[in-house]
Structures are given as structure tokens and as C-alpha cells.
Short mmCIF file of C-alpha atoms and ligand atoms in Angstrom, two decimals:
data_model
loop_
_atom_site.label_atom_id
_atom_site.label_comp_id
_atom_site.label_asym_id
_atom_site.label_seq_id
_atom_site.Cartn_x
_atom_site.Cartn_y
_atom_site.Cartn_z
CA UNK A 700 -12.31 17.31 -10.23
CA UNK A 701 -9.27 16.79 -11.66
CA UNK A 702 -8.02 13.83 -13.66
CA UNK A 703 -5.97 10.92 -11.56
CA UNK A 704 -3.40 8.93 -12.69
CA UNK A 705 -5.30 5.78 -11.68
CA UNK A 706 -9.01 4.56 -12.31
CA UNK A 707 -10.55 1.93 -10.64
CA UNK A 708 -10.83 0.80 -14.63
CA UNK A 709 -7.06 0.73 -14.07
CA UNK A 710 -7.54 -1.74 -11.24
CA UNK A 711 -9.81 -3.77 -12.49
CA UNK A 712 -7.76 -4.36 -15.46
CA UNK A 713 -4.61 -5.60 -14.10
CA UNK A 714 -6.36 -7.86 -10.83
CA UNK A 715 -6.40 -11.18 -13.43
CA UNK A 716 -2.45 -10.34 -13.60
CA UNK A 717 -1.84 -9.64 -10.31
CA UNK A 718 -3.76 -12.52 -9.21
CA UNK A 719 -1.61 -14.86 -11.48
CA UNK A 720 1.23 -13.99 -8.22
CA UNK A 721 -0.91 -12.76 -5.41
CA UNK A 722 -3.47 -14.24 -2.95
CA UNK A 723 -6.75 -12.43 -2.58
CA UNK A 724 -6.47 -12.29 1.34
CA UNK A 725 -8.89 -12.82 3.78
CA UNK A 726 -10.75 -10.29 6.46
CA UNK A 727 -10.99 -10.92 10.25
CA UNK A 728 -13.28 -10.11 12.36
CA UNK A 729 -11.19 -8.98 15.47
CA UNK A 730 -13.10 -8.77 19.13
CA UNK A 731 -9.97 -7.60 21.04
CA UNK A 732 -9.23 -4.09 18.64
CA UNK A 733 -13.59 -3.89 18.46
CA UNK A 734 -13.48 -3.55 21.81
CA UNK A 735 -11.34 -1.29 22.45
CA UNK A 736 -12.40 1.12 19.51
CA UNK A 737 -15.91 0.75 20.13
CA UNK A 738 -16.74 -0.46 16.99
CA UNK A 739 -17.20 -3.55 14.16
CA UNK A 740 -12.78 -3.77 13.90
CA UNK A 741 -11.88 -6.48 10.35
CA UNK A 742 -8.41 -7.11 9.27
CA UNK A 743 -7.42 -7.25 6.22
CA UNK A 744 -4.65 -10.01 6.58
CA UNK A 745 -1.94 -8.47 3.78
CA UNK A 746 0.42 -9.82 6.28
CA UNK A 747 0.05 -13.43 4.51
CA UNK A 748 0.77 -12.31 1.02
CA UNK A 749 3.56 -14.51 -0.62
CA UNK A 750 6.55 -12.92 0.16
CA UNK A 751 4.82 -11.47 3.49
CA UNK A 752 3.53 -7.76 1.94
CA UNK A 753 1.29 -6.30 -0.27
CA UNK A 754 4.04 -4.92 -2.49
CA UNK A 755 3.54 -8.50 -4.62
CA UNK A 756 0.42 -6.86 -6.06
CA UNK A 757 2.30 -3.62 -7.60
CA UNK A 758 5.02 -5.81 -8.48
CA UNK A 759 2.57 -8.29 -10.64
CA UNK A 760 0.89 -6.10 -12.17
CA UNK A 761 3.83 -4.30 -13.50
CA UNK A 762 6.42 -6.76 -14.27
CA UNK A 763 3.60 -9.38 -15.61
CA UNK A 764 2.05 -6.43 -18.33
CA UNK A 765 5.73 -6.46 -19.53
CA UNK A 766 6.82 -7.49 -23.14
CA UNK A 767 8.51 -10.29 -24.24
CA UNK A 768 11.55 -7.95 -25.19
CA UNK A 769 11.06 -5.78 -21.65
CA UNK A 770 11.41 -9.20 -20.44
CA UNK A 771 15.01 -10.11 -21.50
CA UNK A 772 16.02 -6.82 -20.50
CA UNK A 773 15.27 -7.47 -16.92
CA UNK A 774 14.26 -5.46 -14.23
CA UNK A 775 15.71 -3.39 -11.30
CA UNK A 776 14.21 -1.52 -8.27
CA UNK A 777 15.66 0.61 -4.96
CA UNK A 778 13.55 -0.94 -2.55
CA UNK A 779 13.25 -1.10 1.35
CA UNK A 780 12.83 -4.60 1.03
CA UNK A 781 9.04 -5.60 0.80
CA UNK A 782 8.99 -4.16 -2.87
CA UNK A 783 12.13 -5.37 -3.63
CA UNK A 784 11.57 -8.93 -2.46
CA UNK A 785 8.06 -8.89 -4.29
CA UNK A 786 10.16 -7.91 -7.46
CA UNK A 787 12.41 -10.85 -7.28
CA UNK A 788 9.22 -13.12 -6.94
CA UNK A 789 7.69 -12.30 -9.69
CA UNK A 790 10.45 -12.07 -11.67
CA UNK A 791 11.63 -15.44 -10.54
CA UNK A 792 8.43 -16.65 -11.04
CA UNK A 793 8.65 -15.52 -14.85
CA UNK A 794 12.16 -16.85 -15.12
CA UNK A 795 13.74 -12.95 -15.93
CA UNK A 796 16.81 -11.26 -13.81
CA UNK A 797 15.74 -9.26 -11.06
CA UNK A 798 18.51 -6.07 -9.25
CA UNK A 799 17.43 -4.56 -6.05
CA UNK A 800 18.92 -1.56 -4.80
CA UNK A 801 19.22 -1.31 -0.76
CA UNK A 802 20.40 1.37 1.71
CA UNK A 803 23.25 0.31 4.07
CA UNK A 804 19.55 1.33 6.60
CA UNK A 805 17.97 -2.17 5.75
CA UNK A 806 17.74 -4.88 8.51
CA UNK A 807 20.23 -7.71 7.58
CA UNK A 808 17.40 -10.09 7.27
CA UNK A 809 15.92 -8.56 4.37
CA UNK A 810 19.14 -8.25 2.38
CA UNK A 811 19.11 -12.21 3.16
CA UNK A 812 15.87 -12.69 2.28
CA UNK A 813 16.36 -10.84 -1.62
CA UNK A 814 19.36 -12.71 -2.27
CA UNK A 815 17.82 -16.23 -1.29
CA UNK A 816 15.18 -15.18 -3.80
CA UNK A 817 17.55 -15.41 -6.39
CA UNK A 818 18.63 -11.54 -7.10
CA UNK A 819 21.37 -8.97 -7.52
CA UNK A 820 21.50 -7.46 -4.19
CA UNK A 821 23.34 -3.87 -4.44
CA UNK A 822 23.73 -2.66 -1.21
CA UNK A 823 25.07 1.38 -0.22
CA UNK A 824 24.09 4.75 0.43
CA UNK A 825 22.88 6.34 3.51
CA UNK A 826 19.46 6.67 2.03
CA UNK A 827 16.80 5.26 -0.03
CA UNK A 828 16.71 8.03 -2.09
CA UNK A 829 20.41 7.11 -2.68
CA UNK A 830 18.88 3.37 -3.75
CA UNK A 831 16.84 4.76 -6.10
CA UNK A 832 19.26 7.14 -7.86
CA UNK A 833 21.34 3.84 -8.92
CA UNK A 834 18.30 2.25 -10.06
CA UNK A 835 17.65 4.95 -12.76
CA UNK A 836 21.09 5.24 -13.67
CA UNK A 837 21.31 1.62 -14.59
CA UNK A 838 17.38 1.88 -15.85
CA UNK A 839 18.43 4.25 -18.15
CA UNK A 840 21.53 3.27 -19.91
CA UNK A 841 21.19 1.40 -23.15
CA UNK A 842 19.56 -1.61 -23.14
CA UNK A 843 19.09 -1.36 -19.49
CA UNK A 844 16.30 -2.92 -17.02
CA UNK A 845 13.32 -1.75 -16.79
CA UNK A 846 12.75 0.19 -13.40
CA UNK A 847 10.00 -0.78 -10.97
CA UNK A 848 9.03 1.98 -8.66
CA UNK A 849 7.74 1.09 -5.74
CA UNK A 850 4.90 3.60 -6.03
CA UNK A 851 5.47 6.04 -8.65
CA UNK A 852 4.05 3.78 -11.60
CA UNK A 853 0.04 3.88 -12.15
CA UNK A 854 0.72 0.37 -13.22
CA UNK A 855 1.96 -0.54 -9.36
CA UNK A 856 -0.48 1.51 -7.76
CA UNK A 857 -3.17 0.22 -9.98
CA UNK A 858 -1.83 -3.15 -8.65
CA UNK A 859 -1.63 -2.33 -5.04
CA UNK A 860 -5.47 -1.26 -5.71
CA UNK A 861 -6.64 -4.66 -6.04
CA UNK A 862 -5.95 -4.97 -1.96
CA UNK A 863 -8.94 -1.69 -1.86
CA UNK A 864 -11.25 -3.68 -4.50
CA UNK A 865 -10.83 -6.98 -2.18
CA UNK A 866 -11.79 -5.54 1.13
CA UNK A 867 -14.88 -3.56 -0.89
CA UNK A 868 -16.21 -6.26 -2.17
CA UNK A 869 -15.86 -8.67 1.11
CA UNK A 870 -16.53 -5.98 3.66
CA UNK A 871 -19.35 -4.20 1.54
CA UNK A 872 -20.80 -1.77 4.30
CA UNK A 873 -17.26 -0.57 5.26
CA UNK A 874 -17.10 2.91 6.88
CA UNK A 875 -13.71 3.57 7.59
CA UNK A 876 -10.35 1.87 5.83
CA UNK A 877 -7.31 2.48 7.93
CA UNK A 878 -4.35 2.30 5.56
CA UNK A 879 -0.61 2.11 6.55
CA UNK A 880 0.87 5.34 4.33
CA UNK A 881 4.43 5.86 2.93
CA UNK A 882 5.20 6.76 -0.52
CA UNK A 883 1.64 6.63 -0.96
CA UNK A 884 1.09 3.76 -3.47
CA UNK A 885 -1.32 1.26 -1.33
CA UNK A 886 -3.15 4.20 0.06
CA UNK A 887 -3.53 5.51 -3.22
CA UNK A 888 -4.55 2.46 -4.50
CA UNK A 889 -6.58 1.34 -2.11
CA UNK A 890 -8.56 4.69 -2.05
CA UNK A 891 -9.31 4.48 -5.80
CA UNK A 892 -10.96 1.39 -5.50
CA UNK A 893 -13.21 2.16 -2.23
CA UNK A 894 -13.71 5.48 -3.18
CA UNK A 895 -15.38 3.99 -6.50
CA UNK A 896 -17.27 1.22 -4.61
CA UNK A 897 -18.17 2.52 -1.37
CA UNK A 898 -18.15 6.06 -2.02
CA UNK A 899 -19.41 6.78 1.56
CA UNK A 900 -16.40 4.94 3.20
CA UNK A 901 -13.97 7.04 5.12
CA UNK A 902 -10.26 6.75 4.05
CA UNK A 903 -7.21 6.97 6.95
CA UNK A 904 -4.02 7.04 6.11
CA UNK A 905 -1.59 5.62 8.99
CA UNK A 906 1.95 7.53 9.36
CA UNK A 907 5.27 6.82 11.48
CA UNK A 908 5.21 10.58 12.99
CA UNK A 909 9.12 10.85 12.43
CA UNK A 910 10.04 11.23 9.22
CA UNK A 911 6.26 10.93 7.70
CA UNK A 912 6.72 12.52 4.24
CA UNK A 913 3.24 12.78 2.77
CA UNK A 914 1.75 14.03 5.99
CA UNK A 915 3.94 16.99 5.58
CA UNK A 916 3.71 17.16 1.49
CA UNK A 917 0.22 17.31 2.16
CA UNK A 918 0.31 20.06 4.70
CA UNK A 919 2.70 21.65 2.57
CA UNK A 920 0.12 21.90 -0.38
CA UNK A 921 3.01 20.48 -2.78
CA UNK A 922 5.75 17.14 -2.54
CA UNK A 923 8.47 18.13 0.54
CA UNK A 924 11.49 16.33 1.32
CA UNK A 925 11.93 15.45 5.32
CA UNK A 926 14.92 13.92 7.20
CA UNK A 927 14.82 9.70 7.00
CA UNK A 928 15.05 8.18 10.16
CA UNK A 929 17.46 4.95 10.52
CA UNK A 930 15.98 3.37 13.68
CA UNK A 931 12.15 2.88 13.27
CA UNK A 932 10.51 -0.25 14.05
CA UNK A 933 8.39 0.84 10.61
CA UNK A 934 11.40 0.71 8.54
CA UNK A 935 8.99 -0.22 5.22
CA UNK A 936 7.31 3.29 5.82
CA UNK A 937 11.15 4.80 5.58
CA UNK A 938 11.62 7.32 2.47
CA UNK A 939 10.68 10.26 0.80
CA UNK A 940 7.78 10.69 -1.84
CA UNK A 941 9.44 12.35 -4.76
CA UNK A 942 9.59 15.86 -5.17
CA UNK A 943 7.95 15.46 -8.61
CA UNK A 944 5.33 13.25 -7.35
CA UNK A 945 2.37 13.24 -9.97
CA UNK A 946 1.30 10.13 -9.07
CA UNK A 947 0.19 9.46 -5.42
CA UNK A 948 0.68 12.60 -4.43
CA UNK A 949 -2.52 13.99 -5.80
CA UNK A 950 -4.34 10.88 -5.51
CA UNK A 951 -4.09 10.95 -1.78
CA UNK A 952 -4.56 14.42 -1.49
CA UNK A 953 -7.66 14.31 -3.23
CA UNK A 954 -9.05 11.33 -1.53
CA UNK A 955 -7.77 10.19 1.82
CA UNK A 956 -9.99 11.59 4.14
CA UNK A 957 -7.47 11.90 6.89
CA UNK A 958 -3.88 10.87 8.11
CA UNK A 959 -2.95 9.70 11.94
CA UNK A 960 0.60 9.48 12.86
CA UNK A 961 1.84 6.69 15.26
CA UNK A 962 5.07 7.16 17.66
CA UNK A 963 7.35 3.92 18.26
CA UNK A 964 5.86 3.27 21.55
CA UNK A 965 2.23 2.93 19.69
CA UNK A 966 3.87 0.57 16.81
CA UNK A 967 5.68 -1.37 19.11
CA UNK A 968 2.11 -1.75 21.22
CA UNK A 969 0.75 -2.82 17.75
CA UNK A 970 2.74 -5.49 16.83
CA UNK A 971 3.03 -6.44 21.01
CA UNK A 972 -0.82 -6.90 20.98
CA UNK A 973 -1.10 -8.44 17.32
CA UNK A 974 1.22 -11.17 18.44
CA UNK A 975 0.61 -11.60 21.84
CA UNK A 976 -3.18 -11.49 21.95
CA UNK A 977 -3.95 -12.50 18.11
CA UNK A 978 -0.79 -14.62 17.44
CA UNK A 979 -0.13 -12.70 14.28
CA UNK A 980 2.86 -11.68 13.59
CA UNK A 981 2.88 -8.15 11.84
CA UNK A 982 6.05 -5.92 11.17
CA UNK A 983 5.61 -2.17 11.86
CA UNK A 984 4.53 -0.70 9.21
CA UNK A 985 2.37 -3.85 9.11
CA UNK A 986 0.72 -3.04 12.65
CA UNK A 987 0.65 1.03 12.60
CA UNK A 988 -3.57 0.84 11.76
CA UNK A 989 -3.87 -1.29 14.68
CA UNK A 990 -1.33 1.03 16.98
CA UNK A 991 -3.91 4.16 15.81
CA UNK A 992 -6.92 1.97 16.93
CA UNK A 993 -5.20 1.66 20.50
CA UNK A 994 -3.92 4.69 20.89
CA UNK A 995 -7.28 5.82 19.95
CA UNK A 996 -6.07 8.21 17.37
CA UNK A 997 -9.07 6.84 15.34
CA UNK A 998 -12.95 8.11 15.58
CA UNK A 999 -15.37 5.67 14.62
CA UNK A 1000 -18.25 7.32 15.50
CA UNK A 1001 -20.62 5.49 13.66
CA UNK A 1002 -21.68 1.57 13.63
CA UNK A 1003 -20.13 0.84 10.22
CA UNK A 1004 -17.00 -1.51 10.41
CA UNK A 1005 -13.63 -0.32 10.14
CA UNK A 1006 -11.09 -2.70 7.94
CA UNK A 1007 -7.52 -2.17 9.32
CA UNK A 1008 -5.04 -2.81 6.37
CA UNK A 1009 -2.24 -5.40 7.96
CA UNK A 1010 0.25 -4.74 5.03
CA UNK A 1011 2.94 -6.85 5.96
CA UNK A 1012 4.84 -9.63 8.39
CA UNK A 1013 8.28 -9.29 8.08
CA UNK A 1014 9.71 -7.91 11.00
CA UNK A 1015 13.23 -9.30 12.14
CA UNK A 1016 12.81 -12.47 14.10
CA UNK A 1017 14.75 -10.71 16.82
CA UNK A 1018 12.45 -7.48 16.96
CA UNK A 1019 9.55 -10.39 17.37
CA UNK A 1020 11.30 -12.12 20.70
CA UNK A 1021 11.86 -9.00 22.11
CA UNK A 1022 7.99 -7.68 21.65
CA UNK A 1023 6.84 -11.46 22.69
CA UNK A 1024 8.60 -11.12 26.45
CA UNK A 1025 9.23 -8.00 26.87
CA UNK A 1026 6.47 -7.17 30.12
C1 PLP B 1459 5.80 -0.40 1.39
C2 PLP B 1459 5.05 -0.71 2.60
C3 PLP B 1459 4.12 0.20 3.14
C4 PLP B 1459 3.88 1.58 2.57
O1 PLP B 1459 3.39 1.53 1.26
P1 PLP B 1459 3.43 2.81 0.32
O2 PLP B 1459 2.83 2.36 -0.95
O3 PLP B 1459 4.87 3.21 0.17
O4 PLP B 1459 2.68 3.89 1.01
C5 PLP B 1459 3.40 -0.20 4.25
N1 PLP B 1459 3.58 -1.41 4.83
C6 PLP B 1459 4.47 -2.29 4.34
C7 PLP B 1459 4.62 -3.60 5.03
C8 PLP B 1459 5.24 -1.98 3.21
O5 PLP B 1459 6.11 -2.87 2.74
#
């Protein structure tokens, strides 16, 4: 087998940083989704990290393993928002400057939400791949800030791992994770650690079908680029992988099991049925494991539970009203 970028070694080694800024969240049983997949349904409520995502795990564990000198320097990110706003947390938190880098695609409320964290908002480009290119630039000039990917850092996806280790260890006959999948660096993470634990446990990565670059990088054999949509209710899963991709790339082609790929109509359902019959509120990225379960896109064909992944809450407060009373 060939050598990944990220052991669950890795993992283990960076969950006291990462829970220095991160909750270790709880799992919920959940009757309405069990019912309607036929099987033993858990969240695992990601949703109610500070900062409402996951991404505060990646962001711990890298900025926190920083030195003193790193430190001064700062750090910057491109971000669609979750990672960005985990970034400014910790480095809040740690009392260091924090830049984010946003597409003019990001809903207003995020922008609002980085800069009442305390950050350097810079804000342009049609793309995220456009945020990101500024990011280096500055990362790279002398004396610059150190760049936080969002995924392609071992140290972040080693961080987003400790989610995978959790839900192992509290769910510990687990058959099948469901995993909302992007760039790649919670699935990736996430897969290390069950994969290692429960090596039995089947791992599903959960895609936005426009736009989904992994599903077609991993179709493709090798990282492609694909078209970003600017409208999707998952705007977290928005962006490409990296065409050099040595990180998550292989790591979820070598041990996600399977990916599913949710329309709008099935997200919006989601986050309709999370709220409405769970009162939970989910964005869409958060809720696309739950749309798979009821657009039964998932098999469980055997009696061992299946942990859906709720990575995140924050959806625009007006996308929320409109999902709550809309028939
Ligand atoms: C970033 C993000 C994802 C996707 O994570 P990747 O590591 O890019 O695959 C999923 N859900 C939410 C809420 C996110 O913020």
C-alpha cells in the first residue's frame, strides 16, 4: 500500500492541541433519519463546534503547533468562510493577526462574521481559487504569514481527523460514516482515523453533484479542475482540489469506500427536515449526509449504525426562514 500523508499517529498527536480550541462533540441517536433508512442513524453534531464547523479542528492543530517566531509573523488563508472564520479564532484566541482571503461568491454574512472576529477581510475574485492565489502571494513574500490551507496541510487534515477518532471511539460498532466531501480534508481525516479503529467500517463521502471536484478527480484517476458553481445552498463544499493534490487526494482515493452526490432539492430537504423535525439548524454542506439518507442514495444493508457527519451550522439566517415556512 502506499505511504499517506497522514497517520492516525498524526491524529493522535495533535487532538491535545486541537482540543485546547475545539469541543469533542456529541453523537445522536436520530429515530426520524433511522426510520427512514432502515437502520441504527447517529449524528455526529459538528454543527456545534465553536465557530459553527469542524474547520476549528484543522485550524488548531495547525496554527497552535506554530512557533513563537511563526507566531509574530501571522497567518493568512483563502477560505469559503468556515476555515477562514476557524482561523481567526484560533488566532484570536492566541492573540496573533489573522488575513482571510474571500471570493466576491461568499454570502454577506460570513464576510460579517470574519471581520467581527477580529481579521483582515480581503474580499475579490470570481473564484476561490482566485482567494487562494493571493494567499500564497502574500505567504510567500519575505517575512510573510504563514498560509493555512484549508485541506492541503497533513497538519489540518491530521486535525480535522480528530472528528473520525471521536465518533470511533463513541460509536465503536460503526458500519458506515457518511462524510460531507469537498477539498477532501475531513473525509480524509476522518477516514484515517476509522479506517485505523474500525477497520470494518464503511466510508461515504457526500458530494454537491454540480461542481463536485473529487468525485470527478477520482473518476479521472488523477486531480481535475471542474467549473465552480455561485448559487449552491452548499456553498462550504464550493472549490476545486488542487491540481497537485498529494495530500487528500490519495488519501481518499485509497480509502473512502464510496461517494454519493446530492442535488439542491435533496440539500435543501436536508436542512428542511433537520430543522423542522430535529430543530437543528445545519447549513448545506452541513446537512448533505442527511439529504443522501433521504434520498436514499445510501445502502445500509446491514444492522451496524451509520454516523452522519453534521459538519457545520452556518447557513444565512435568511436561507433558514425560507426552509422553516416554505410548505
Ligand atoms: C469545509 C467544509 C466542508 C468540506 O470539507 P473539506 O475538508 O473541504 O472536504 C463540509 N462542510 C462544511 C460545513 C465545511 O465548512
Amino acid at each position: 500500500m502506499v505511504d499517506l500523508a497522514v497517520t492516525v499517529r498524526d491524529i493522535c498527536a495533535v487532538r491535545p492541541t486541537v482540543e485546547r480550541f475545539a469541543e469533542a462533540t456529541p453523537v445522536r441517536p436520530c429515530d426520524g433519519f433511522s426510520a427512514v433508512a432502515d437502520a441504527h442513524v447517529l449524528l455526529k453534531l459538528d454543527n456545534l463546534q465553536p465557530t459553527g464547523s469542524f474547520k476549528v479542528r484543522g485550524a488548531a492543530a495547525r496554527i497552535g503547533s506554530l512557533d513563537g517566531e511563526a507566531r509574530a509573523r501571522g497567518v493568512i488563508t483563502a477560505s469559503t468562510g468556515n476555515h477562514g472564520r476557524a482561523v481567526a479564532h484560533v488566532a484570536r484566541r492566541l492573540g496573533i493577526p489573522a488575513t482571510v482571503c474571500l471570493s466576491e461568491n461568499v454570502p454577506a454574512g460570513k464576510v460579517e462574521a470574519l471581520r467581527r472576529l477580529g481579521c483582515r477581510v480581503d474580499v475579490g475574485g470570481a473564484s476561490q481559487d482566485e482567494a487562494l492565489v493571493r494567499a500564497r502571494a502574500a505567504a510567500s513574500a519575505d517575512g510573510g504569514p504563514t498560509l493555512v490551507h484549508p485541506f492541503l496541510d497533513p497538519v489540518v487534515v491530521a486535525g480535522q481527523g480528530t472528528c473520525g477518532l471521536e465518533l470511533a471511539e463513541q460509536v465503536p460498532e460503526v458500519g458506515t460514516v457518511l462524510v460531507p466531501l469537498s477539498g477532501g480534508g475531513l473525509a480524509a481525516g476522518v477516514a484515517v482515523a476509522v479506517r485505523s479503529l474500525r477497520p470494518t467500517a464503511r466510508i461515504v463521502g457526500v458530494s454537491m453533484d454540480r461542481g463536485a471536484a473529487m468525485h470527478a478527480s477520482l473518476a479521472a484517476g488523477h486531480p481535475v479542475e471542474v467549473a465552480e458553481v455561485d448559487d449552491s445552498l452548499a456553498d462550504s463544499l464550493q472549490g476545486g482540489i488542487g491540481l497537485d493534490n498529494d495530500v487528500t487526494f490519495p488519501i481518499v482515493a485509497a480509502l473512502v469506500d464510496e461517494v454519493v452526490l446530492v442535488t439542491e432539492d435533496e440539500i435543501a430537504a436536508g436542512m428542511r427536515s433537520a430543522l423542522v423535525d430535529h430543530r437543528l439548524v445545519l447549513e448545506g454542506a452541513g446537512a448533505v449526509g442527511l439529504a443522501a439518507i433521504l434520498a436514499e442514495k445510501v445502502s445500509a444493508d446491514d444492522r451496524s449504525p451509520v454516523v452522519v457527519v453534521c459538519s457545520g451550522a452556518n447557513a444565512e439566517l435568511a436561507q433558514i426562514a425560507r426552509l422553516a415556512t416554505s410548505p
